[in-house]
Amino acid sequence: MTVNSAHKKLDRENPDIIIAGCWSPARRRFAEALKSLPKATQKNAKETVAYESVSRIAAIYHLDNKM
C-alpha cells in the first residue's frame, strides 16, 4: 500500500481526520530562525513565533508517537 492509497483509505474510514502531511520542513525553518538569533536575544526566544511554532510541532510529534 502506498502512502497516497493509505491516506485515501484513512479518509474514507475516518472522514473527521485531516491529513496534515509532514511537519518537518516547517519545524526545521522555525528552528533555524531560533538558531539565527543573537545569543543575547535567545534568552527571550520564548516570546517569538518561531519558539511557539517549534513547541506546538513538538506537541504534535509527541501525540503522534503515542499512536
CSV table of C-alpha atoms in Angstrom, one decimal:
chain,number,residue,atom,x,y,z
A,1,MET,CA,0.0,0.0,0.0
A,2,THR,CA,1.4,3.4,-1.0
A,3,VAL,CA,1.3,6.4,1.3
A,4,ASN,CA,-1.3,8.0,-1.1
A,5,SER,CA,-3.6,5.0,-1.1
A,6,ALA,CA,-3.2,4.7,2.7
A,7,HIS,CA,-4.3,8.4,3.1
A,8,LYS,CA,-7.3,7.7,0.8
A,9,LYS,CA,-8.3,4.7,2.9
A,10,LEU,CA,-7.9,6.7,6.1
A,11,ASP,CA,-10.0,9.4,4.6
A,12,ARG,CA,-12.8,7.0,3.7
A,13,GLU,CA,-12.8,5.3,7.1
A,14,ASN,CA,-12.4,8.4,9.2
A,15,PRO,CA,-13.9,11.5,7.5
A,16,ASP,CA,-13.2,13.7,10.6
A,17,ILE,CA,-9.5,13.2,10.4
A,18,ILE,CA,-7.5,15.7,8.4
A,19,ILE,CA,-4.2,14.5,6.9
A,20,ALA,CA,-1.7,17.3,7.8
A,21,GLY,CA,1.3,15.9,5.9
A,22,CYS,CA,4.9,16.2,7.1
A,23,TRP,CA,5.7,19.0,9.6
A,24,SER,CA,9.5,18.5,9.5
A,25,PRO,CA,10.2,21.2,6.8
A,26,ALA,CA,8.2,23.8,8.8
A,27,ARG,CA,9.8,22.8,12.1
A,28,ARG,CA,13.2,23.0,10.5
A,29,ARG,CA,12.7,26.6,9.3
A,30,PHE,CA,11.4,27.7,12.7
A,31,ALA,CA,14.4,26.0,14.4
A,32,GLU,CA,16.8,27.7,12.0
A,33,ALA,CA,15.2,31.0,12.8
A,34,LEU,CA,15.7,30.5,16.5
A,35,LYS,CA,19.4,29.5,16.0
A,36,SER,CA,20.0,32.6,13.9
A,37,LEU,CA,19.0,34.9,16.8
A,38,PRO,CA,21.9,36.7,18.5
A,39,LYS,CA,22.9,35.0,21.8
A,40,ALA,CA,21.5,37.8,23.9
A,41,THR,CA,18.1,37.6,22.2
A,42,GLN,CA,18.0,33.8,22.5
A,43,LYS,CA,17.2,34.2,26.2
A,44,ASN,CA,13.9,35.8,25.3
A,45,ALA,CA,13.1,33.5,22.5
A,46,LYS,CA,10.1,32.0,24.2
A,47,GLU,CA,8.2,35.2,23.2
A,48,THR,CA,8.8,34.5,19.5
A,49,VAL,CA,6.5,32.9,16.9
A,50,ALA,CA,9.4,30.6,16.0
A,51,TYR,CA,9.6,29.2,19.5
A,52,GLU,CA,5.8,28.8,19.8
A,53,SER,CA,5.8,27.0,16.5
A,54,VAL,CA,8.6,24.6,17.4
A,55,SER,CA,6.8,23.9,20.7
A,56,ARG,CA,3.5,23.2,19.1
A,57,ILE,CA,5.0,21.0,16.5
A,58,ALA,CA,6.9,19.1,19.2
A,59,ALA,CA,3.5,18.5,20.9
A,60,ILE,CA,2.1,17.1,17.6
A,61,TYR,CA,5.1,14.8,17.4
A,62,HIS,CA,4.6,13.7,21.0
A,63,LEU,CA,0.9,12.8,20.3
A,64,ASP,CA,1.8,11.1,17.1
A,65,ASN,CA,4.4,8.9,18.8
A,66,LYS,CA,1.7,7.7,21.3
A,67,MET,CA,-0.3,6.3,18.4
